[in-house]
Short mmCIF file of C-alpha atoms in Angstrom, two decimals:
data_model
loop_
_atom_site.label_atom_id
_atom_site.label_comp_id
_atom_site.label_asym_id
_atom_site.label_seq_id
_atom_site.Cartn_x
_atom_site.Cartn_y
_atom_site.Cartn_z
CA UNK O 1 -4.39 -21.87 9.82
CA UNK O 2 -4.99 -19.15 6.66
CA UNK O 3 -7.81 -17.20 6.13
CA UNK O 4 -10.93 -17.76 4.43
CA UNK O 5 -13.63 -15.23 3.78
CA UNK O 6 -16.75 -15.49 5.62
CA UNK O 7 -15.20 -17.74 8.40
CA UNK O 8 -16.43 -15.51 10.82
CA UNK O 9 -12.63 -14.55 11.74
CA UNK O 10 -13.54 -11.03 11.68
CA UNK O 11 -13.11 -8.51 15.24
CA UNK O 12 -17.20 -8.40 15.95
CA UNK O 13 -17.40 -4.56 15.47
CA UNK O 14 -17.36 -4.81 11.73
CA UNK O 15 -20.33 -4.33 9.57
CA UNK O 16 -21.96 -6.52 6.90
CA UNK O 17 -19.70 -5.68 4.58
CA UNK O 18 -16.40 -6.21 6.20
CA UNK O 19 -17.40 -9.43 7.29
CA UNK O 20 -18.51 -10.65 3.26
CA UNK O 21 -14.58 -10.23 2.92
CA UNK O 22 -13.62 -6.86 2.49
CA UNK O 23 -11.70 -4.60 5.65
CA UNK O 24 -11.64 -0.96 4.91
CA UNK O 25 -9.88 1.56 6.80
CA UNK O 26 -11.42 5.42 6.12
CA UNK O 27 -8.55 6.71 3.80
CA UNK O 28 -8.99 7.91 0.24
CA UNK O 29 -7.21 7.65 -2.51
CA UNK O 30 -4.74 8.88 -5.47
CA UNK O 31 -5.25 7.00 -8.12
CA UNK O 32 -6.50 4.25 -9.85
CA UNK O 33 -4.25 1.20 -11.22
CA UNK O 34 -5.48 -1.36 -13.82
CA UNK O 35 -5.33 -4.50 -11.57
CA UNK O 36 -2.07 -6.89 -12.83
CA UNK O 37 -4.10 -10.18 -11.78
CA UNK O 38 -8.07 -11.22 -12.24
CA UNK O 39 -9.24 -9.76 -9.54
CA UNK O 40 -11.94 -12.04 -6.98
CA UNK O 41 -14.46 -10.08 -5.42
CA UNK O 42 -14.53 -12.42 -2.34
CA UNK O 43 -10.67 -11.71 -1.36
CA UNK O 44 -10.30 -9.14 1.58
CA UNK O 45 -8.83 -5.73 0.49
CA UNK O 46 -7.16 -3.97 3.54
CA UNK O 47 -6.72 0.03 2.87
CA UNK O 48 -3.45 2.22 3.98
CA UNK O 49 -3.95 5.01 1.77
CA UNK O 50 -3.89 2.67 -0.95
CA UNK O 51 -6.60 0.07 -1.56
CA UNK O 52 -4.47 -3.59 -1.63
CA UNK O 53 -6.66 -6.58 -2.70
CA UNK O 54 -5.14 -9.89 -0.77
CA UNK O 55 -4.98 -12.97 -2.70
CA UNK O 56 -6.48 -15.07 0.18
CA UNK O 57 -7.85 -17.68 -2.63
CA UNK O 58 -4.29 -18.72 -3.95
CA UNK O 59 -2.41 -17.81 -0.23
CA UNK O 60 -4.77 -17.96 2.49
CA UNK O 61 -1.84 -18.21 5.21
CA UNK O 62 -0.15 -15.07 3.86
CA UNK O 63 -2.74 -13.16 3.23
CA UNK O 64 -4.40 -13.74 6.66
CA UNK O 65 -0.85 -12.69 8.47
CA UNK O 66 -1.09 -9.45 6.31
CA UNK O 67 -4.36 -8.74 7.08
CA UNK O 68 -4.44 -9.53 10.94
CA UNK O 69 -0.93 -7.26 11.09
CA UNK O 70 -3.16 -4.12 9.46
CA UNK O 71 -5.74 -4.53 12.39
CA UNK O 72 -3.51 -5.21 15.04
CA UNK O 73 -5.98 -8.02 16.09
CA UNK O 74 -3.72 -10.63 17.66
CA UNK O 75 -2.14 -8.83 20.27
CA UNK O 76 1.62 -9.29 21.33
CA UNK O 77 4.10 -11.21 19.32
CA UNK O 78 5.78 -14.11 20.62
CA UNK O 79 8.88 -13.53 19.83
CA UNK O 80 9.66 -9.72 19.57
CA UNK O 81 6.77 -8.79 22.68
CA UNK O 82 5.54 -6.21 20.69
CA UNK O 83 2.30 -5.76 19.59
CA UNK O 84 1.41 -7.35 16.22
CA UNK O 85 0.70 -4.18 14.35
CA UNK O 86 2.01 -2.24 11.20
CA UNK O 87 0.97 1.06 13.12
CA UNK O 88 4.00 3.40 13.07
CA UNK O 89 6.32 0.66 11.19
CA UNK O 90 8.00 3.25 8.43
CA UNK O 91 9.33 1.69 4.88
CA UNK O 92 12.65 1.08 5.58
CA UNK O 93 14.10 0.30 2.32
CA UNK O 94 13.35 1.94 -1.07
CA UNK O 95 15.10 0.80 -4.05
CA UNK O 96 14.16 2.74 -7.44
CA UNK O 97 13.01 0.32 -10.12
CA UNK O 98 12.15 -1.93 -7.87
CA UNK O 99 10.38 -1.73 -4.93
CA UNK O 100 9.80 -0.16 -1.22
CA UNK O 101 9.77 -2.74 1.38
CA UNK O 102 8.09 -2.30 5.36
CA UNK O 103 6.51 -4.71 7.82
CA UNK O 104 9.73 -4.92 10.57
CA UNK O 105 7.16 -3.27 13.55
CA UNK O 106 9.76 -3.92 16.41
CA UNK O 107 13.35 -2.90 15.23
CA UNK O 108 11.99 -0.71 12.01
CA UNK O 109 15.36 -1.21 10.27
CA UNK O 110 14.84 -4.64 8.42
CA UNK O 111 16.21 -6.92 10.78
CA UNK O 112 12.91 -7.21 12.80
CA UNK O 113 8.90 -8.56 12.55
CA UNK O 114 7.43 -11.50 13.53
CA UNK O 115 4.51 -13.32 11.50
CA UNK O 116 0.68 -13.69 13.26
CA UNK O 117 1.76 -17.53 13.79
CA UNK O 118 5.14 -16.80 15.64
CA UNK O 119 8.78 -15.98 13.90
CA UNK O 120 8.56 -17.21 10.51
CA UNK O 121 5.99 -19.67 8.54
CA UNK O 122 7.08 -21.05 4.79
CA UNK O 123 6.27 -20.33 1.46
CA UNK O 124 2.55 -21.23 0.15
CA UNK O 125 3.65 -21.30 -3.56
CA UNK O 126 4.70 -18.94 -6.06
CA UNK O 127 2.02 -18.83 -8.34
CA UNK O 128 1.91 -15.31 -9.24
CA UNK O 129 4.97 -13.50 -11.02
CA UNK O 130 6.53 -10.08 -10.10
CA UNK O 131 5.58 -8.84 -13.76
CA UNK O 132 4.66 -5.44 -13.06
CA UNK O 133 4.65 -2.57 -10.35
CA UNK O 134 2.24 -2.85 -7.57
CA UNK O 135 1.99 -6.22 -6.29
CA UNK O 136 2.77 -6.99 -2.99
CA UNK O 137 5.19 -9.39 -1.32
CA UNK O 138 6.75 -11.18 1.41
CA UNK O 139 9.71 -10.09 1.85
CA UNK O 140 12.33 -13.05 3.57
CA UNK O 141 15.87 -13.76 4.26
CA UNK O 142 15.45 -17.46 2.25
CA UNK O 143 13.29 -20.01 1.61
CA UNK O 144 10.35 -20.44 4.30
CA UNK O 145 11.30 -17.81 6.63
CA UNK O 146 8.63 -15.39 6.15
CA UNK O 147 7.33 -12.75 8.84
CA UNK O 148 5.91 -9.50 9.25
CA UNK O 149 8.24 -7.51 6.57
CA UNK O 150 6.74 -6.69 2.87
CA UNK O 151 7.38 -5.00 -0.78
CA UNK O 152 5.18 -3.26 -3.51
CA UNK O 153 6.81 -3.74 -6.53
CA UNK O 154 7.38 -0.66 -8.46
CA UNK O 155 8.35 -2.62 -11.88
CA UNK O 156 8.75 -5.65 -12.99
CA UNK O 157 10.78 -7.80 -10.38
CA UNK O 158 11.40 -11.10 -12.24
CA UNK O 159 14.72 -11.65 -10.52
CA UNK O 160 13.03 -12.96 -7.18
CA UNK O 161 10.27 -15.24 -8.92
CA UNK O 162 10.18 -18.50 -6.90
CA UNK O 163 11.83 -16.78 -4.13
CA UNK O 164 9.12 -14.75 -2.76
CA UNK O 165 5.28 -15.09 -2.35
CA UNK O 166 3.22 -12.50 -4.34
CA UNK O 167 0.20 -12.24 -1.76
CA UNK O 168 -1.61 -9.25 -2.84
CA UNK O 169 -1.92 -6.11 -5.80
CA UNK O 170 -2.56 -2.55 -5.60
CA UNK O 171 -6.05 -1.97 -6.79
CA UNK O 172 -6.17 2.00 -6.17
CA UNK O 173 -3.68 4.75 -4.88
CA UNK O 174 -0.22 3.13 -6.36
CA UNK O 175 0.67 6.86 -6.51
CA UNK O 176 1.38 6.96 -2.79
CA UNK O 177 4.31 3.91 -3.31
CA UNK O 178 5.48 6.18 -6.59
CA UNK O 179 5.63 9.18 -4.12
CA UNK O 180 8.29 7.25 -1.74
CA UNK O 181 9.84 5.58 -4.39
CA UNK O 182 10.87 8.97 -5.94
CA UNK O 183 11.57 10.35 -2.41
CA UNK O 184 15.19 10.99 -0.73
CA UNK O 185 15.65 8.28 0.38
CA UNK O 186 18.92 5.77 0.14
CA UNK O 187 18.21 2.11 -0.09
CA UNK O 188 19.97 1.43 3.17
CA UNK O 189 18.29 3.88 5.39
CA UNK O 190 14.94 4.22 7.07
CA UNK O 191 12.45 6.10 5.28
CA UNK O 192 10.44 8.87 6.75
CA UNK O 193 7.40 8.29 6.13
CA UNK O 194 5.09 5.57 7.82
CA UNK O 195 2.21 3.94 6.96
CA UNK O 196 -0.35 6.22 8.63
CA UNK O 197 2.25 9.53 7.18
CA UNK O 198 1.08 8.30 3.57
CA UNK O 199 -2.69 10.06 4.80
CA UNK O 200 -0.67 13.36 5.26
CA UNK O 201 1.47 12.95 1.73
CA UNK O 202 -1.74 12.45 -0.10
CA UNK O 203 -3.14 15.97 1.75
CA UNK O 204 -0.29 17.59 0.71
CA UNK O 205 -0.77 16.21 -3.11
CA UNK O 206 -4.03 16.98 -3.04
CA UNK O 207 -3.39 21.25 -1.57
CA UNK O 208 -0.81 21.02 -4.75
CA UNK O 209 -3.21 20.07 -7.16
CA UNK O 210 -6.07 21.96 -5.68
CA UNK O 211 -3.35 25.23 -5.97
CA UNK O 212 -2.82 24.73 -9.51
CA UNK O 213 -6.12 24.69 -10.19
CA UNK O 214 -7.48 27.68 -8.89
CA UNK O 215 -4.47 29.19 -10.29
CA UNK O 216 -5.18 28.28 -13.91
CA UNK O 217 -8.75 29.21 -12.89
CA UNK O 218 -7.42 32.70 -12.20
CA UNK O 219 -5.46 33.05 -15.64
CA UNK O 220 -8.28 32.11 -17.68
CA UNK O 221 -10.35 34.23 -15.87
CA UNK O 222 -7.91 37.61 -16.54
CA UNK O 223 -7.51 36.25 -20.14
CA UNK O 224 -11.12 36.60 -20.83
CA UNK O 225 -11.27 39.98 -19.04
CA UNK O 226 -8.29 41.15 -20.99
CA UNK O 227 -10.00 40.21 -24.29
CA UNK O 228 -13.62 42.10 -22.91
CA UNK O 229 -11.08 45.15 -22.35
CA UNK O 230 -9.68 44.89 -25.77
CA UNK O 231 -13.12 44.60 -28.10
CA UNK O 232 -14.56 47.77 -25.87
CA UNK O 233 -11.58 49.50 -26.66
CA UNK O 234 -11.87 49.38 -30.37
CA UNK O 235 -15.48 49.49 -29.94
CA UNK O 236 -15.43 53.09 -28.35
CA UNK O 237 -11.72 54.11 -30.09
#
């Protein structure tokens, strides 16, 4: 029923490297996070705009329904008749010091999803802690009814330990969940941004920084030509 790298699960069109374990998705990046857990080189990573290692060698079940929802691989849900697919599903629920939750592809307000195996499937263990921002979890409505819906931790989270499944970690690019954490948004209503919006957030970030830059280029630049200006000047006084 889980996943297991190298089991040949993979859609055929990947390369050699996708199917050792690893699913990329052409987006860079914003940053780069110290790992919370040791990480396994043989766990699949699955990239939004940030790079998410899955920890399908402690929860092969969850990590596999996380996975297969990124690629949209298993077609229509059973339950919802929607495709199985985070394309378009926005972060509905931001909470500041805590986390930003997403996943419910067919209602989009929290209520909705539906897991790779139909409605819900139960908890693997709880072997990992919420001790620090950017891990990902399930995110449920009790014990064993997990789906399609998810967190990243933005701090420590140790009120739900033993309550929900810590499946994954945010390797690079925990910026991007910083970004919408920060954002307007109230805890009860739908964010703006999607998944596939984080690629236009980072652009923006990166115009920003690129502006300042040239910028303090530009003053350095007239410093140095002010200073030129002042030595002739008391050169030829």
């Amino acid at each position: 029923m889980g996943f297991l790298p190298n089991s040949g699960s993979f859609p055929p069109l990947l390369d050699k490297a996708q199917r050792n374990g690893t699913f990329y998705v052409t987006y860079t990046t914003l940053s780069f996070v110290c790992p919370a857990k040791p990480s396994n080189s043989k766990n699949p990573r699955v990239f939004f705009d940030v790079d998410i290692e899955l920890f399908a060698d402690i929860v092969p079940k969850t990590a596999e329904n996380f996975r297969a929802l990124r690629t949209g691989e298993k077609g229509t849900g059973w339950t919802a008749g929607k495709p199985l697919h985070f394309k378009g599903c926005p972060f509905h629920r931001i909470i500041k010091k805590f986390m930003i939750q997403g996943g419910d592809f067919s209602n989009q307000n929290g209520t909705g999803g539906e897991s790779i195996y139909g409605e819900k499937f139960e908890d693997e263990n709880f072997h990992y802690k919420h001790d620090r921002e950017g891990l990902l979890s399930v995110a449920n409505a009790g014990p064993n009814t997990n789906g399609s819906q998810f967190f990243i931790t933005t701090g420590p989270t140790p009120h739900v330990d033993g309550k929900r499944v810590v499946f994954g970690q945010v390797m690079k690019g925990l910026s991007v969940a910083r970004m919408l954490e920060n954002g307007e948004v109230n805890g009860e209503e739908p964010a703006k941004l999607s998944l596939a919006d984080l690629k236009k957030a980072q652009e923006i970030a990166q115009e920003i920084k690129l502006s300042r830059q040239n910028c303090l280029v530009k003053q350095m630049i007239k410093a140095q030509e002010d200073k030129e200006k002042a030595v002739y000047a008391k050169m030829f006084a």
